[in-house]
Amino acid sequence: GLPAANIVVSPDRKWMAYTDYPRGYLWRCKIDGSDKLQLTSTFAQMPTWSPDSKWIAYSDWHELYRVSVGSGAPEQLTSEGFTEVLPSWSPDGKSIYFNDYPFPGHLRIRILDLATRKASTMPGSDGYYAPLWSPDGQYLAGIQNPPKSLAIYSTVTRQWKQLKILEHDWGFFVWSPDSTSLYMMQGPHEVGTGEQTGRSGLRRPGG
């Protein structure tokens, strides 16, 4: 098997990106495992594909970077100095949503304009972090705190809607391919009353 973590499939379903274990270097290969290419020689986490499947953004737990899937040197994208994490490409590929590590006072979603390399705070995002765009580009999921909960932002109403209060810490969450549901991982130590270990699904309003 492949000693890998952080496996993510490209939007065109032709490639996957992953980090090797235990070094944490970023690689890409075709879906069948062929045509492997090492993209970084430094620690990379939270890889995410651009909508056109040509770039991968990631964090080294300090700043954000992007690298071309065709090789080339990684480009540093941010210099915020607040431990930038969890990049998520905007649907048009022109910006990257991310957050400072959620220390008190830094619970907000940031938007990096890739043309200017300038970052701004998403309006109405105070108290939210862990942004994740839906495949159809209509919704942005995030964690709200307080109260600690999963919420989604609609590009139509421009409002956040709470989906679930999180009584315990959760692992990562992902959108379903049709953008109607979110799936979250939880471990035995994170399970609340009436919940089960493993995957939990939540449907967005209207989904």
PDB file of C-alpha atoms in Angstrom:
ATOM      1  CA  GLY A   1       0.000   0.000   0.000  1.00  0.00           C
ATOM      2  CA  LEU A   2       0.860   3.678  -0.174  1.00  0.00           C
ATOM      3  CA  PRO A   3       1.960   5.290   3.132  1.00  0.00           C
ATOM      4  CA  ALA A   4      -0.043   8.453   2.528  1.00  0.00           C
ATOM      5  CA  ALA A   5      -2.354  10.959   4.226  1.00  0.00           C
ATOM      6  CA  ASN A   6      -4.374  14.030   3.211  1.00  0.00           C
ATOM      7  CA  ILE A   7      -5.619  12.347   0.021  1.00  0.00           C
ATOM      8  CA  VAL A   8      -7.757  14.617  -2.180  1.00  0.00           C
ATOM      9  CA  VAL A   9      -9.067  13.967  -5.690  1.00  0.00           C
ATOM     10  CA  SER A  10      -8.938  16.680  -8.367  1.00  0.00           C
ATOM     11  CA  PRO A  11     -12.211  18.192  -9.639  1.00  0.00           C
ATOM     12  CA  ASP A  12     -11.679  16.597 -13.073  1.00  0.00           C
ATOM     13  CA  ARG A  13     -11.305  13.192 -11.329  1.00  0.00           C
ATOM     14  CA  LYS A  14      -8.028  12.494 -13.163  1.00  0.00           C
ATOM     15  CA  TRP A  15      -5.536  13.115 -10.347  1.00  0.00           C
ATOM     16  CA  MET A  16      -5.115  12.858  -6.626  1.00  0.00           C
ATOM     17  CA  ALA A  17      -2.848  14.759  -4.280  1.00  0.00           C
ATOM     18  CA  TYR A  18      -1.494  13.328  -1.053  1.00  0.00           C
ATOM     19  CA  THR A  19       1.243  13.741   1.519  1.00  0.00           C
ATOM     20  CA  ASP A  20       3.724  10.977   2.211  1.00  0.00           C
ATOM     21  CA  TYR A  21       4.108   9.538   5.689  1.00  0.00           C
ATOM     22  CA  PRO A  22       5.865  10.356   7.943  1.00  0.00           C
ATOM     23  CA  ARG A  23       7.626  13.277   6.187  1.00  0.00           C
ATOM     24  CA  GLY A  24       4.499  15.115   5.068  1.00  0.00           C
ATOM     25  CA  TYR A  25       5.814  16.051   1.609  1.00  0.00           C
ATOM     26  CA  LEU A  26       3.231  16.736  -1.102  1.00  0.00           C
ATOM     27  CA  TRP A  27       2.839  14.427  -4.123  1.00  0.00           C
ATOM     28  CA  ARG A  28       0.432  14.005  -6.996  1.00  0.00           C
ATOM     29  CA  CYS A  29      -0.392  11.009  -9.163  1.00  0.00           C
ATOM     30  CA  LYS A  30      -3.102   9.767 -11.479  1.00  0.00           C
ATOM     31  CA  ILE A  31      -6.139   8.092  -9.965  1.00  0.00           C
ATOM     32  CA  ASP A  32      -4.709   4.651 -10.742  1.00  0.00           C
ATOM     33  CA  GLY A  33      -1.506   5.505  -8.831  1.00  0.00           C
ATOM     34  CA  SER A  34       0.679   6.015 -11.905  1.00  0.00           C
ATOM     35  CA  ASP A  35       2.684   9.106 -12.918  1.00  0.00           C
ATOM     36  CA  LYS A  36       3.713  10.002  -9.360  1.00  0.00           C
ATOM     37  CA  LEU A  37       5.496  13.319  -8.877  1.00  0.00           C
ATOM     38  CA  GLN A  38       6.863  14.858  -5.676  1.00  0.00           C
ATOM     39  CA  LEU A  39       5.784  18.513  -5.526  1.00  0.00           C
ATOM     40  CA  THR A  40       7.427  19.731  -2.304  1.00  0.00           C
ATOM     41  CA  SER A  41      10.479  18.937  -0.223  1.00  0.00           C
ATOM     42  CA  THR A  42       8.970  20.619   2.822  1.00  0.00           C
ATOM     43  CA  PHE A  43       6.044  19.888   5.128  1.00  0.00           C
ATOM     44  CA  ALA A  44       2.627  20.338   3.489  1.00  0.00           C
ATOM     45  CA  GLN A  45      -0.816  19.865   5.006  1.00  0.00           C
ATOM     46  CA  MET A  46      -4.469  20.425   4.048  1.00  0.00           C
ATOM     47  CA  PRO A  47      -3.959  20.228   0.262  1.00  0.00           C
ATOM     48  CA  THR A  48      -6.846  21.459  -1.863  1.00  0.00           C
ATOM     49  CA  TRP A  49      -7.288  21.562  -5.646  1.00  0.00           C
ATOM     50  CA  SER A  50      -8.062  24.600  -7.761  1.00  0.00           C
ATOM     51  CA  PRO A  51     -11.330  24.338  -9.746  1.00  0.00           C
ATOM     52  CA  ASP A  52      -9.383  23.846 -13.018  1.00  0.00           C
ATOM     53  CA  SER A  53      -7.300  21.016 -11.476  1.00  0.00           C
ATOM     54  CA  LYS A  54      -4.036  22.810 -12.349  1.00  0.00           C
ATOM     55  CA  TRP A  55      -2.933  23.966  -8.891  1.00  0.00           C
ATOM     56  CA  ILE A  56      -2.804  22.667  -5.346  1.00  0.00           C
ATOM     57  CA  ALA A  57      -2.907  25.022  -2.380  1.00  0.00           C
ATOM     58  CA  TYR A  58      -1.682  23.920   1.039  1.00  0.00           C
ATOM     59  CA  SER A  59      -0.511  25.110   4.445  1.00  0.00           C
ATOM     60  CA  ASP A  60       2.747  24.384   6.232  1.00  0.00           C
ATOM     61  CA  TRP A  61       1.061  25.421   9.507  1.00  0.00           C
ATOM     62  CA  HIS A  62       2.578  28.891   9.108  1.00  0.00           C
ATOM     63  CA  GLU A  63       1.567  30.307   5.725  1.00  0.00           C
ATOM     64  CA  LEU A  64      -0.289  29.256   2.574  1.00  0.00           C
ATOM     65  CA  TYR A  65       1.351  28.123  -0.667  1.00  0.00           C
ATOM     66  CA  ARG A  66       0.352  26.858  -4.078  1.00  0.00           C
ATOM     67  CA  VAL A  67       2.190  24.600  -6.498  1.00  0.00           C
ATOM     68  CA  SER A  68       1.510  23.627 -10.097  1.00  0.00           C
ATOM     69  CA  VAL A  69       0.591  19.990 -10.638  1.00  0.00           C
ATOM     70  CA  GLY A  70       3.030  20.010 -13.550  1.00  0.00           C
ATOM     71  CA  SER A  71       5.937  20.637 -11.118  1.00  0.00           C
ATOM     72  CA  GLY A  72       7.748  23.850 -10.345  1.00  0.00           C
ATOM     73  CA  ALA A  73       8.664  25.626  -7.152  1.00  0.00           C
ATOM     74  CA  PRO A  74       5.909  26.254  -4.590  1.00  0.00           C
ATOM     75  CA  GLU A  75       4.773  29.877  -4.335  1.00  0.00           C
ATOM     76  CA  GLN A  76       4.210  31.446  -0.920  1.00  0.00           C
ATOM     77  CA  LEU A  77       0.823  33.153  -0.989  1.00  0.00           C
ATOM     78  CA  THR A  78       0.446  34.730   2.441  1.00  0.00           C
ATOM     79  CA  SER A  79       2.557  36.518   5.015  1.00  0.00           C
ATOM     80  CA  GLU A  80      -0.139  37.116   7.611  1.00  0.00           C
ATOM     81  CA  GLY A  81       1.896  35.794  10.526  1.00  0.00           C
ATOM     82  CA  PHE A  82      -1.086  34.226  12.328  1.00  0.00           C
ATOM     83  CA  THR A  83      -0.631  30.541  11.327  1.00  0.00           C
ATOM     84  CA  GLU A  84      -2.697  30.340   8.141  1.00  0.00           C
ATOM     85  CA  VAL A  85      -4.603  27.084   7.627  1.00  0.00           C
ATOM     86  CA  LEU A  86      -7.455  25.323   5.801  1.00  0.00           C
ATOM     87  CA  PRO A  87      -7.333  26.853   2.301  1.00  0.00           C
ATOM     88  CA  SER A  88     -10.409  26.472   0.085  1.00  0.00           C
ATOM     89  CA  TRP A  89     -10.485  27.778  -3.506  1.00  0.00           C
ATOM     90  CA  SER A  90     -13.339  30.034  -4.533  1.00  0.00           C
ATOM     91  CA  PRO A  91     -15.578  28.591  -7.281  1.00  0.00           C
ATOM     92  CA  ASP A  92     -14.080  30.945  -9.907  1.00  0.00           C
ATOM     93  CA  GLY A  93     -10.501  30.060  -8.893  1.00  0.00           C
ATOM     94  CA  LYS A  94      -9.573  33.714  -8.382  1.00  0.00           C
ATOM     95  CA  SER A  95      -9.251  33.648  -4.620  1.00  0.00           C
ATOM     96  CA  ILE A  96      -8.587  31.320  -1.707  1.00  0.00           C
ATOM     97  CA  TYR A  97     -10.629  31.336   1.475  1.00  0.00           C
ATOM     98  CA  PHE A  98      -8.764  30.385   4.659  1.00  0.00           C
ATOM     99  CA  ASN A  99      -8.525  31.174   8.333  1.00  0.00           C
ATOM    100  CA  ASP A 100      -5.980  32.134  10.911  1.00  0.00           C
ATOM    101  CA  TYR A 101      -5.511  29.344  13.424  1.00  0.00           C
ATOM    102  CA  PRO A 102      -8.578  29.839  15.643  1.00  0.00           C
ATOM    103  CA  PHE A 103      -6.993  31.550  18.612  1.00  0.00           C
ATOM    104  CA  PRO A 104      -9.344  33.804  20.597  1.00  0.00           C
ATOM    105  CA  GLY A 105      -9.687  37.049  18.702  1.00  0.00           C
ATOM    106  CA  HIS A 106      -8.845  35.451  15.338  1.00  0.00           C
ATOM    107  CA  LEU A 107     -12.091  33.606  14.579  1.00  0.00           C
ATOM    108  CA  ARG A 108     -12.776  34.904  11.091  1.00  0.00           C
ATOM    109  CA  ILE A 109     -12.588  33.790   7.493  1.00  0.00           C
ATOM    110  CA  ARG A 110     -10.022  35.482   5.284  1.00  0.00           C
ATOM    111  CA  ILE A 111     -10.049  35.847   1.488  1.00  0.00           C
ATOM    112  CA  LEU A 112      -6.810  35.964  -0.493  1.00  0.00           C
ATOM    113  CA  ASP A 113      -7.041  37.655  -3.898  1.00  0.00           C
ATOM    114  CA  LEU A 114      -4.622  35.683  -6.071  1.00  0.00           C
ATOM    115  CA  ALA A 115      -4.131  38.556  -8.533  1.00  0.00           C
ATOM    116  CA  THR A 116      -3.059  41.111  -5.919  1.00  0.00           C
ATOM    117  CA  ARG A 117      -1.909  38.734  -3.138  1.00  0.00           C
ATOM    118  CA  LYS A 118      -3.898  40.900  -0.713  1.00  0.00           C
ATOM    119  CA  ALA A 119      -6.005  39.317   2.016  1.00  0.00           C
ATOM    120  CA  SER A 120      -9.235  40.694   3.428  1.00  0.00           C
ATOM    121  CA  THR A 121     -11.797  39.498   5.942  1.00  0.00           C
ATOM    122  CA  MET A 122     -15.004  37.982   4.579  1.00  0.00           C
ATOM    123  CA  PRO A 123     -17.904  40.256   5.592  1.00  0.00           C
ATOM    124  CA  GLY A 124     -20.036  38.703   8.314  1.00  0.00           C
ATOM    125  CA  SER A 125     -17.506  35.967   9.084  1.00  0.00           C
ATOM    126  CA  ASP A 126     -16.504  36.991  12.611  1.00  0.00           C
ATOM    127  CA  GLY A 127     -16.775  33.884  14.779  1.00  0.00           C
ATOM    128  CA  TYR A 128     -16.420  31.467  11.830  1.00  0.00           C
ATOM    129  CA  TYR A 129     -13.502  29.363  10.600  1.00  0.00           C
ATOM    130  CA  ALA A 130     -12.669  26.197   8.568  1.00  0.00           C
ATOM    131  CA  PRO A 131     -14.217  27.415   5.275  1.00  0.00           C
ATOM    132  CA  LEU A 132     -15.104  24.817   2.646  1.00  0.00           C
ATOM    133  CA  TRP A 133     -16.825  25.613  -0.660  1.00  0.00           C
ATOM    134  CA  SER A 134     -19.452  23.249  -2.045  1.00  0.00           C
ATOM    135  CA  PRO A 135     -18.697  21.694  -5.467  1.00  0.00           C
ATOM    136  CA  ASP A 136     -21.492  23.711  -7.109  1.00  0.00           C
ATOM    137  CA  GLY A 137     -20.136  26.974  -5.667  1.00  0.00           C
ATOM    138  CA  GLN A 138     -23.430  27.914  -4.018  1.00  0.00           C
ATOM    139  CA  TYR A 139     -22.532  27.346  -0.372  1.00  0.00           C
ATOM    140  CA  LEU A 140     -19.611  27.855   1.978  1.00  0.00           C
ATOM    141  CA  ALA A 141     -19.506  25.577   5.014  1.00  0.00           C
ATOM    142  CA  GLY A 142     -17.723  26.597   8.189  1.00  0.00           C
ATOM    143  CA  ILE A 143     -17.479  26.119  11.929  1.00  0.00           C
ATOM    144  CA  GLN A 144     -19.070  28.766  14.130  1.00  0.00           C
ATOM    145  CA  ASN A 145     -17.905  29.453  17.671  1.00  0.00           C
ATOM    146  CA  PRO A 146     -19.703  30.296  19.925  1.00  0.00           C
ATOM    147  CA  PRO A 147     -21.776  28.233  19.993  1.00  0.00           C
ATOM    148  CA  LYS A 148     -19.533  25.613  18.375  1.00  0.00           C
ATOM    149  CA  SER A 149     -21.593  24.451  15.409  1.00  0.00           C
ATOM    150  CA  LEU A 150     -21.509  23.568  11.739  1.00  0.00           C
ATOM    151  CA  ALA A 151     -23.014  26.272   9.542  1.00  0.00           C
ATOM    152  CA  ILE A 152     -23.338  27.109   5.855  1.00  0.00           C
ATOM    153  CA  TYR A 153     -23.287  30.431   4.029  1.00  0.00           C
ATOM    154  CA  SER A 154     -25.552  30.867   0.988  1.00  0.00           C
ATOM    155  CA  THR A 155     -24.288  32.962  -1.923  1.00  0.00           C
ATOM    156  CA  VAL A 156     -27.945  33.737  -2.755  1.00  0.00           C
ATOM    157  CA  THR A 157     -29.168  35.001   0.625  1.00  0.00           C
ATOM    158  CA  ARG A 158     -25.698  36.080   1.814  1.00  0.00           C
ATOM    159  CA  GLN A 159     -26.607  34.697   5.227  1.00  0.00           C
ATOM    160  CA  TRP A 160     -25.221  31.977   7.495  1.00  0.00           C
ATOM    161  CA  LYS A 161     -27.500  29.169   8.672  1.00  0.00           C
ATOM    162  CA  GLN A 162     -26.665  26.855  11.560  1.00  0.00           C
ATOM    163  CA  LEU A 163     -26.914  23.138  10.724  1.00  0.00           C
ATOM    164  CA  LYS A 164     -25.791  21.382  13.905  1.00  0.00           C
ATOM    165  CA  ILE A 165     -24.499  22.295  17.352  1.00  0.00           C
ATOM    166  CA  LEU A 166     -21.305  20.338  18.025  1.00  0.00           C
ATOM    167  CA  GLU A 167     -21.269  19.097  21.593  1.00  0.00           C
ATOM    168  CA  HIS A 168     -17.824  17.575  21.059  1.00  0.00           C
ATOM    169  CA  ASP A 169     -14.892  18.220  18.739  1.00  0.00           C
ATOM    170  CA  TRP A 170     -15.279  16.752  15.270  1.00  0.00           C
ATOM    171  CA  GLY A 171     -12.766  15.658  12.683  1.00  0.00           C
ATOM    172  CA  PHE A 172     -12.705  16.880   9.092  1.00  0.00           C
ATOM    173  CA  PHE A 173     -15.858  17.405   7.036  1.00  0.00           C
ATOM    174  CA  VAL A 174     -16.474  17.133   3.289  1.00  0.00           C
ATOM    175  CA  TRP A 175     -19.230  17.969   0.827  1.00  0.00           C
ATOM    176  CA  SER A 176     -21.024  15.314  -1.165  1.00  0.00           C
ATOM    177  CA  PRO A 177     -20.357  15.553  -4.935  1.00  0.00           C
ATOM    178  CA  ASP A 178     -23.900  16.879  -5.551  1.00  0.00           C
ATOM    179  CA  SER A 179     -23.498  19.623  -2.899  1.00  0.00           C
ATOM    180  CA  THR A 180     -26.632  18.547  -1.018  1.00  0.00           C
ATOM    181  CA  SER A 181     -24.956  17.038   2.062  1.00  0.00           C
ATOM    182  CA  LEU A 182     -21.992  17.385   4.392  1.00  0.00           C
ATOM    183  CA  TYR A 183     -20.227  14.446   6.024  1.00  0.00           C
ATOM    184  CA  MET A 184     -18.212  14.747   9.222  1.00  0.00           C
ATOM    185  CA  MET A 185     -15.891  12.296  10.958  1.00  0.00           C
ATOM    186  CA  GLN A 186     -15.961  11.664  14.689  1.00  0.00           C
ATOM    187  CA  GLY A 187     -14.015   9.323  16.950  1.00  0.00           C
ATOM    188  CA  PRO A 188     -15.104   7.366  20.037  1.00  0.00           C
ATOM    189  CA  HIS A 189     -13.878  10.107  22.406  1.00  0.00           C
ATOM    190  CA  GLU A 190     -15.900  12.698  20.470  1.00  0.00           C
ATOM    191  CA  VAL A 191     -19.247  10.912  20.387  1.00  0.00           C
ATOM    192  CA  GLY A 192     -22.170  12.482  22.200  1.00  0.00           C
ATOM    193  CA  THR A 193     -25.280  10.817  23.526  1.00  0.00           C
ATOM    194  CA  GLY A 194     -27.178   9.015  20.787  1.00  0.00           C
ATOM    195  CA  GLU A 195     -24.406   9.471  18.227  1.00  0.00           C
ATOM    196  CA  GLN A 196     -22.238   6.768  16.683  1.00  0.00           C
ATOM    197  CA  THR A 197     -18.553   6.567  15.918  1.00  0.00           C
ATOM    198  CA  GLY A 198     -17.639   7.211  12.285  1.00  0.00           C
ATOM    199  CA  ARG A 199     -19.403   9.223   9.614  1.00  0.00           C
ATOM    200  CA  SER A 200     -22.351  11.502  10.215  1.00  0.00           C
ATOM    201  CA  GLY A 201     -24.301  13.093   7.368  1.00  0.00           C
ATOM    202  CA  LEU A 202     -26.145  16.425   7.384  1.00  0.00           C
ATOM    203  CA  ARG A 203     -28.302  17.692   4.553  1.00  0.00           C
ATOM    204  CA  ARG A 204     -28.278  21.384   3.747  1.00  0.00           C
ATOM    205  CA  PRO A 205     -31.620  23.214   3.612  1.00  0.00           C
ATOM    206  CA  GLY A 206     -33.331  22.405   0.344  1.00  0.00           C
ATOM    207  CA  GLY A 207     -30.939  19.492  -0.246  1.00  0.00           C
TER     208      GLY A 207
END
